[in-house]
Amino acid sequence: MLLYDYHRSTAAYRVRIALELKGIAAQRKEVDLLHGEHVRADFLRVNHQGLLPALALDDGAVLTQSLAIVEYLDAIRPEPRLVPEDPVVAAQVRSVALMIACDIHPLGAPRVVAHLKERFHATEDEIGAWRRKWQLGGLEAVEEAIRPGPYCCGQDVTLADVCLMPQLYSARRFEVPLDGFPRILAVEKACEEHPAFHAAHPARRSSREQE
């Protein structure tokens, strides 16, 4: 497998966590978002959307969209399961994951921020206020959805945690206050003690690193 990655991409971070949890080795190719490598012709041949992550398989297939990739990894290596077999719990896990991946993350994505600057001439202060509004509103919903832990949906790490930790990394990068989310912070503490989350953290993934 070859993971097209960027160390600060929260979507790619999710896939790195899942790979670590599954114990699956993958080569890694850094695609620098800041220098526009994701919209160059060579990467667009990999993923015509120009988005990260992408996972190229040994048979030539390319998978895109982080949640789809994680569910693929769950299918080929079921242990530990990231989407539980119980249909109710599975729906609860996916619900939290989608709150983050579909409702919070896209509104702070680089292409959205670039559009705010180019089309509406938004200042850095206005961009900061935009990020705080959507991150805080989304995290309030996540806080209410968290079940007795130590993780988001019970005793085991799931897709919900795989999505939450990168979003908290983003929140801290952009100085979004998190003091009002005790359940989220408790989950974060539990995840920080898990070696897979530690290994996947952007701080351990220097630019141009090849594994």
PDB file of C-alpha atoms in Angstrom:
ATOM      1  CA  MET A   1       0.000   0.000   0.000  1.00  0.00           C
ATOM      2  CA  LEU A   2       1.021   3.578  -0.645  1.00  0.00           C
ATOM      3  CA  LEU A   3      -0.611   6.363   1.360  1.00  0.00           C
ATOM      4  CA  TYR A   4      -0.681   9.802  -0.236  1.00  0.00           C
ATOM      5  CA  ASP A   5      -0.468  11.904   2.886  1.00  0.00           C
ATOM      6  CA  TYR A   6       0.215  15.326   4.334  1.00  0.00           C
ATOM      7  CA  HIS A   7       1.311  15.390   7.936  1.00  0.00           C
ATOM      8  CA  ARG A   8      -1.099  18.184   8.954  1.00  0.00           C
ATOM      9  CA  SER A   9      -4.100  16.953   6.981  1.00  0.00           C
ATOM     10  CA  THR A  10      -6.708  15.882   9.502  1.00  0.00           C
ATOM     11  CA  ALA A  11      -8.331  13.533   6.987  1.00  0.00           C
ATOM     12  CA  ALA A  12      -5.019  11.813   6.262  1.00  0.00           C
ATOM     13  CA  TYR A  13      -4.299  11.717   9.996  1.00  0.00           C
ATOM     14  CA  ARG A  14      -7.431   9.569  10.437  1.00  0.00           C
ATOM     15  CA  VAL A  15      -6.074   6.984   8.017  1.00  0.00           C
ATOM     16  CA  ARG A  16      -2.666   6.964   9.688  1.00  0.00           C
ATOM     17  CA  ILE A  17      -4.342   6.223  13.028  1.00  0.00           C
ATOM     18  CA  ALA A  18      -6.341   3.378  11.500  1.00  0.00           C
ATOM     19  CA  LEU A  19      -3.242   1.866   9.883  1.00  0.00           C
ATOM     20  CA  GLU A  20      -1.440   1.991  13.229  1.00  0.00           C
ATOM     21  CA  LEU A  21      -4.385   0.449  15.068  1.00  0.00           C
ATOM     22  CA  LYS A  22      -4.559  -2.367  12.527  1.00  0.00           C
ATOM     23  CA  GLY A  23      -0.819  -2.913  12.431  1.00  0.00           C
ATOM     24  CA  ILE A  24      -0.816  -2.462   8.648  1.00  0.00           C
ATOM     25  CA  ALA A  25       2.389  -1.200   7.081  1.00  0.00           C
ATOM     26  CA  ALA A  26       2.054   1.312   4.266  1.00  0.00           C
ATOM     27  CA  GLN A  27       4.567   3.384   2.392  1.00  0.00           C
ATOM     28  CA  ARG A  28       3.921   7.094   2.572  1.00  0.00           C
ATOM     29  CA  LYS A  29       4.225   9.853   0.010  1.00  0.00           C
ATOM     30  CA  GLU A  30       3.953  13.407   1.304  1.00  0.00           C
ATOM     31  CA  VAL A  31       1.808  15.677  -0.870  1.00  0.00           C
ATOM     32  CA  ASP A  32       2.474  19.261   0.237  1.00  0.00           C
ATOM     33  CA  LEU A  33      -0.836  21.124   0.444  1.00  0.00           C
ATOM     34  CA  LEU A  34       0.859  24.442   1.193  1.00  0.00           C
ATOM     35  CA  HIS A  35       2.787  24.304  -2.081  1.00  0.00           C
ATOM     36  CA  GLY A  36      -0.152  23.122  -4.165  1.00  0.00           C
ATOM     37  CA  GLU A  37       1.132  19.635  -4.914  1.00  0.00           C
ATOM     38  CA  HIS A  38      -2.410  18.266  -4.531  1.00  0.00           C
ATOM     39  CA  VAL A  39      -3.583  20.126  -7.651  1.00  0.00           C
ATOM     40  CA  ARG A  40      -0.655  19.218  -9.872  1.00  0.00           C
ATOM     41  CA  ALA A  41      -1.224  16.885 -12.795  1.00  0.00           C
ATOM     42  CA  ASP A  42       0.671  13.937 -11.331  1.00  0.00           C
ATOM     43  CA  PHE A  43      -1.476  13.840  -8.193  1.00  0.00           C
ATOM     44  CA  LEU A  44      -4.715  14.570 -10.050  1.00  0.00           C
ATOM     45  CA  ARG A  45      -4.072  11.363 -11.979  1.00  0.00           C
ATOM     46  CA  VAL A  46      -4.201   9.599  -8.596  1.00  0.00           C
ATOM     47  CA  ASN A  47      -7.238  11.463  -7.244  1.00  0.00           C
ATOM     48  CA  HIS A  48      -9.071  13.718  -9.665  1.00  0.00           C
ATOM     49  CA  GLN A  49     -10.614  15.616  -6.733  1.00  0.00           C
ATOM     50  CA  GLY A  50      -7.183  16.807  -5.676  1.00  0.00           C
ATOM     51  CA  LEU A  51      -7.883  15.866  -2.073  1.00  0.00           C
ATOM     52  CA  LEU A  52      -6.053  13.867   0.575  1.00  0.00           C
ATOM     53  CA  PRO A  53      -5.779  11.133   1.563  1.00  0.00           C
ATOM     54  CA  ALA A  54      -5.553   8.542  -1.182  1.00  0.00           C
ATOM     55  CA  LEU A  55      -4.529   4.941  -0.674  1.00  0.00           C
ATOM     56  CA  ALA A  56      -3.041   3.067  -3.635  1.00  0.00           C
ATOM     57  CA  LEU A  57      -3.339  -0.694  -3.339  1.00  0.00           C
ATOM     58  CA  ASP A  58      -0.942  -3.262  -4.695  1.00  0.00           C
ATOM     59  CA  ASP A  59      -3.415  -4.302  -7.415  1.00  0.00           C
ATOM     60  CA  GLY A  60      -3.532  -0.758  -8.808  1.00  0.00           C
ATOM     61  CA  ALA A  61      -6.832   0.323  -7.237  1.00  0.00           C
ATOM     62  CA  VAL A  62      -6.879   3.724  -5.553  1.00  0.00           C
ATOM     63  CA  LEU A  63      -9.171   4.478  -2.626  1.00  0.00           C
ATOM     64  CA  THR A  64     -10.143   8.010  -1.627  1.00  0.00           C
ATOM     65  CA  GLN A  65     -12.140   9.634   1.204  1.00  0.00           C
ATOM     66  CA  SER A  66     -10.805   8.882   4.662  1.00  0.00           C
ATOM     67  CA  LEU A  67     -13.894   7.206   6.099  1.00  0.00           C
ATOM     68  CA  ALA A  68     -14.188   4.910   3.077  1.00  0.00           C
ATOM     69  CA  ILE A  69     -10.516   3.990   3.447  1.00  0.00           C
ATOM     70  CA  VAL A  70     -10.906   3.235   7.155  1.00  0.00           C
ATOM     71  CA  GLU A  71     -13.924   1.020   6.484  1.00  0.00           C
ATOM     72  CA  TYR A  72     -11.884  -0.802   3.820  1.00  0.00           C
ATOM     73  CA  LEU A  73      -9.142  -1.411   6.387  1.00  0.00           C
ATOM     74  CA  ASP A  74     -11.794  -2.694   8.799  1.00  0.00           C
ATOM     75  CA  ALA A  75     -12.967  -5.130   6.129  1.00  0.00           C
ATOM     76  CA  ILE A  76      -9.568  -6.562   5.269  1.00  0.00           C
ATOM     77  CA  ARG A  77      -8.309  -6.695   8.863  1.00  0.00           C
ATOM     78  CA  PRO A  78     -11.316  -6.902  11.208  1.00  0.00           C
ATOM     79  CA  GLU A  79      -9.352  -6.774  14.452  1.00  0.00           C
ATOM     80  CA  PRO A  80      -9.524  -4.467  16.207  1.00  0.00           C
ATOM     81  CA  ARG A  81     -12.905  -3.514  14.806  1.00  0.00           C
ATOM     82  CA  LEU A  82     -13.348   0.220  14.325  1.00  0.00           C
ATOM     83  CA  VAL A  83     -17.011  -0.082  13.338  1.00  0.00           C
ATOM     84  CA  PRO A  84     -18.652  -2.539  15.767  1.00  0.00           C
ATOM     85  CA  GLU A  85     -20.766  -5.445  14.535  1.00  0.00           C
ATOM     86  CA  ASP A  86     -23.769  -4.446  16.648  1.00  0.00           C
ATOM     87  CA  PRO A  87     -25.901  -2.376  14.254  1.00  0.00           C
ATOM     88  CA  VAL A  88     -27.042   0.130  16.877  1.00  0.00           C
ATOM     89  CA  VAL A  89     -23.545   0.785  18.196  1.00  0.00           C
ATOM     90  CA  ALA A  90     -22.216   0.884  14.623  1.00  0.00           C
ATOM     91  CA  ALA A  91     -24.742   3.600  13.782  1.00  0.00           C
ATOM     92  CA  GLN A  92     -23.781   5.557  16.904  1.00  0.00           C
ATOM     93  CA  VAL A  93     -20.092   5.312  15.983  1.00  0.00           C
ATOM     94  CA  ARG A  94     -20.724   6.423  12.403  1.00  0.00           C
ATOM     95  CA  SER A  95     -22.910   9.262  13.643  1.00  0.00           C
ATOM     96  CA  VAL A  96     -20.088  10.773  15.712  1.00  0.00           C
ATOM     97  CA  ALA A  97     -17.593  10.185  12.915  1.00  0.00           C
ATOM     98  CA  LEU A  98     -19.855  11.928  10.403  1.00  0.00           C
ATOM     99  CA  MET A  99     -20.493  14.870  12.747  1.00  0.00           C
ATOM    100  CA  ILE A 100     -16.766  15.475  12.607  1.00  0.00           C
ATOM    101  CA  ALA A 101     -15.862  14.457   9.063  1.00  0.00           C
ATOM    102  CA  CYS A 102     -18.894  15.981   7.329  1.00  0.00           C
ATOM    103  CA  ASP A 103     -20.153  18.785   9.582  1.00  0.00           C
ATOM    104  CA  ILE A 104     -17.037  20.240  11.251  1.00  0.00           C
ATOM    105  CA  HIS A 105     -13.990  19.463   9.142  1.00  0.00           C
ATOM    106  CA  PRO A 106     -15.124  20.711   5.690  1.00  0.00           C
ATOM    107  CA  LEU A 107     -15.919  24.234   6.899  1.00  0.00           C
ATOM    108  CA  GLY A 108     -12.305  24.780   7.923  1.00  0.00           C
ATOM    109  CA  ALA A 109     -10.715  23.008   4.974  1.00  0.00           C
ATOM    110  CA  PRO A 110      -7.964  24.912   3.108  1.00  0.00           C
ATOM    111  CA  ARG A 111     -10.059  25.385  -0.044  1.00  0.00           C
ATOM    112  CA  VAL A 112     -12.914  26.907   1.990  1.00  0.00           C
ATOM    113  CA  VAL A 113     -10.554  29.251   3.829  1.00  0.00           C
ATOM    114  CA  ALA A 114      -8.935  30.237   0.531  1.00  0.00           C
ATOM    115  CA  HIS A 115     -12.353  31.060  -0.923  1.00  0.00           C
ATOM    116  CA  LEU A 116     -13.264  33.202   2.079  1.00  0.00           C
ATOM    117  CA  LYS A 117     -10.068  35.180   1.572  1.00  0.00           C
ATOM    118  CA  GLU A 118     -10.274  35.493  -2.212  1.00  0.00           C
ATOM    119  CA  ARG A 119     -14.021  36.031  -2.663  1.00  0.00           C
ATOM    120  CA  PHE A 120     -14.929  37.884   0.532  1.00  0.00           C
ATOM    121  CA  HIS A 121     -11.522  39.369   1.468  1.00  0.00           C
ATOM    122  CA  ALA A 122     -11.795  37.846   4.943  1.00  0.00           C
ATOM    123  CA  THR A 123      -9.092  38.929   7.384  1.00  0.00           C
ATOM    124  CA  GLU A 124      -7.149  36.535   9.609  1.00  0.00           C
ATOM    125  CA  ASP A 125      -9.300  37.605  12.573  1.00  0.00           C
ATOM    126  CA  GLU A 126     -12.459  36.886  10.596  1.00  0.00           C
ATOM    127  CA  ILE A 127     -11.119  33.512   9.511  1.00  0.00           C
ATOM    128  CA  GLY A 128     -10.340  32.728  13.152  1.00  0.00           C
ATOM    129  CA  ALA A 129     -13.882  33.639  14.188  1.00  0.00           C
ATOM    130  CA  TRP A 130     -15.255  31.465  11.362  1.00  0.00           C
ATOM    131  CA  ARG A 131     -13.203  28.477  12.499  1.00  0.00           C
ATOM    132  CA  ARG A 132     -14.228  28.908  16.147  1.00  0.00           C
ATOM    133  CA  LYS A 133     -17.920  29.201  15.288  1.00  0.00           C
ATOM    134  CA  TRP A 134     -18.112  25.971  13.303  1.00  0.00           C
ATOM    135  CA  GLN A 135     -15.676  23.944  15.383  1.00  0.00           C
ATOM    136  CA  LEU A 136     -17.314  24.882  18.694  1.00  0.00           C
ATOM    137  CA  GLY A 137     -20.827  24.304  17.379  1.00  0.00           C
ATOM    138  CA  GLY A 138     -19.889  20.918  15.992  1.00  0.00           C
ATOM    139  CA  LEU A 139     -17.986  19.841  19.089  1.00  0.00           C
ATOM    140  CA  GLU A 140     -20.989  20.697  21.253  1.00  0.00           C
ATOM    141  CA  ALA A 141     -22.942  18.034  19.345  1.00  0.00           C
ATOM    142  CA  VAL A 142     -20.077  15.556  19.684  1.00  0.00           C
ATOM    143  CA  GLU A 143     -19.873  16.226  23.435  1.00  0.00           C
ATOM    144  CA  GLU A 144     -23.521  15.256  23.836  1.00  0.00           C
ATOM    145  CA  ALA A 145     -23.125  12.135  21.681  1.00  0.00           C
ATOM    146  CA  ILE A 146     -20.237  10.645  23.673  1.00  0.00           C
ATOM    147  CA  ARG A 147     -21.196   7.536  25.624  1.00  0.00           C
ATOM    148  CA  PRO A 148     -19.566   6.180  28.827  1.00  0.00           C
ATOM    149  CA  GLY A 149     -15.944   5.499  27.889  1.00  0.00           C
ATOM    150  CA  PRO A 150     -13.107   5.760  28.182  1.00  0.00           C
ATOM    151  CA  TYR A 151     -13.524   6.231  24.413  1.00  0.00           C
ATOM    152  CA  CYS A 152     -16.238   7.981  22.413  1.00  0.00           C
ATOM    153  CA  CYS A 153     -18.580   5.011  22.234  1.00  0.00           C
ATOM    154  CA  GLY A 154     -17.534   2.719  25.052  1.00  0.00           C
ATOM    155  CA  GLN A 155     -14.627   0.563  26.091  1.00  0.00           C
ATOM    156  CA  ASP A 156     -13.036   0.167  22.659  1.00  0.00           C
ATOM    157  CA  VAL A 157     -11.427   2.531  20.171  1.00  0.00           C
ATOM    158  CA  THR A 158     -13.704   3.092  17.192  1.00  0.00           C
ATOM    159  CA  LEU A 159     -14.015   5.155  14.046  1.00  0.00           C
ATOM    160  CA  ALA A 160     -15.416   7.954  16.222  1.00  0.00           C
ATOM    161  CA  ASP A 161     -12.113   8.283  18.095  1.00  0.00           C
ATOM    162  CA  VAL A 162     -10.177   8.013  14.843  1.00  0.00           C
ATOM    163  CA  CYS A 163     -12.045  11.120  13.661  1.00  0.00           C
ATOM    164  CA  LEU A 164     -12.085  13.016  16.945  1.00  0.00           C
ATOM    165  CA  MET A 165      -8.365  13.130  17.652  1.00  0.00           C
ATOM    166  CA  PRO A 166      -7.355  14.809  14.366  1.00  0.00           C
ATOM    167  CA  GLN A 167     -10.158  17.338  14.820  1.00  0.00           C
ATOM    168  CA  LEU A 168      -8.850  18.232  18.270  1.00  0.00           C
ATOM    169  CA  TYR A 169      -5.377  18.645  16.785  1.00  0.00           C
ATOM    170  CA  SER A 170      -6.896  21.107  14.299  1.00  0.00           C
ATOM    171  CA  ALA A 171      -8.820  22.915  17.044  1.00  0.00           C
ATOM    172  CA  ARG A 172      -5.659  23.472  19.047  1.00  0.00           C
ATOM    173  CA  ARG A 173      -3.692  24.576  15.989  1.00  0.00           C
ATOM    174  CA  PHE A 174      -6.217  27.334  15.442  1.00  0.00           C
ATOM    175  CA  GLU A 175      -6.669  28.213  19.114  1.00  0.00           C
ATOM    176  CA  VAL A 176     -10.229  26.990  19.466  1.00  0.00           C
ATOM    177  CA  PRO A 177     -11.017  26.863  23.226  1.00  0.00           C
ATOM    178  CA  LEU A 178     -11.844  23.352  24.435  1.00  0.00           C
ATOM    179  CA  ASP A 179     -12.328  23.912  28.167  1.00  0.00           C
ATOM    180  CA  GLY A 180     -16.102  23.478  27.914  1.00  0.00           C
ATOM    181  CA  PHE A 181     -15.935  19.877  26.671  1.00  0.00           C
ATOM    182  CA  PRO A 182     -15.125  17.580  29.613  1.00  0.00           C
ATOM    183  CA  ARG A 183     -16.262  14.374  27.893  1.00  0.00           C
ATOM    184  CA  ILE A 184     -14.230  15.136  24.785  1.00  0.00           C
ATOM    185  CA  LEU A 185     -11.155  15.963  26.854  1.00  0.00           C
ATOM    186  CA  ALA A 186     -11.515  12.694  28.788  1.00  0.00           C
ATOM    187  CA  VAL A 187     -11.614  10.756  25.510  1.00  0.00           C
ATOM    188  CA  GLU A 188      -8.611  12.708  24.265  1.00  0.00           C
ATOM    189  CA  LYS A 189      -6.645  11.748  27.374  1.00  0.00           C
ATOM    190  CA  ALA A 190      -7.472   8.070  26.885  1.00  0.00           C
ATOM    191  CA  CYS A 191      -6.470   8.174  23.222  1.00  0.00           C
ATOM    192  CA  GLU A 192      -3.213   9.968  23.993  1.00  0.00           C
ATOM    193  CA  GLU A 193      -2.216   6.987  26.115  1.00  0.00           C
ATOM    194  CA  HIS A 194      -2.740   4.602  23.187  1.00  0.00           C
ATOM    195  CA  PRO A 195       0.448   3.971  21.163  1.00  0.00           C
ATOM    196  CA  ALA A 196      -1.340   3.997  17.797  1.00  0.00           C
ATOM    197  CA  PHE A 197      -2.529   7.575  18.253  1.00  0.00           C
ATOM    198  CA  HIS A 198       0.918   8.622  19.404  1.00  0.00           C
ATOM    199  CA  ALA A 199       2.609   7.054  16.372  1.00  0.00           C
ATOM    200  CA  ALA A 200       0.231   8.706  13.899  1.00  0.00           C
ATOM    201  CA  HIS A 201       0.504  12.232  15.329  1.00  0.00           C
ATOM    202  CA  PRO A 202       1.650  14.949  12.873  1.00  0.00           C
ATOM    203  CA  ALA A 203       4.539  15.865  15.182  1.00  0.00           C
ATOM    204  CA  ARG A 204       6.042  12.451  14.444  1.00  0.00           C
ATOM    205  CA  ARG A 205       5.622  12.864  10.676  1.00  0.00           C
ATOM    206  CA  SER A 206       8.176  15.317   9.358  1.00  0.00           C
ATOM    207  CA  SER A 207       7.817  16.688   5.835  1.00  0.00           C
ATOM    208  CA  ARG A 208       9.043  14.357   3.098  1.00  0.00           C
ATOM    209  CA  GLU A 209       9.378  11.494   5.565  1.00  0.00           C
ATOM    210  CA  GLN A 210       9.268   8.139   3.835  1.00  0.00           C
ATOM    211  CA  GLU A 211       8.507   5.077   5.912  1.00  0.00           C
TER     212      GLU A 211
END
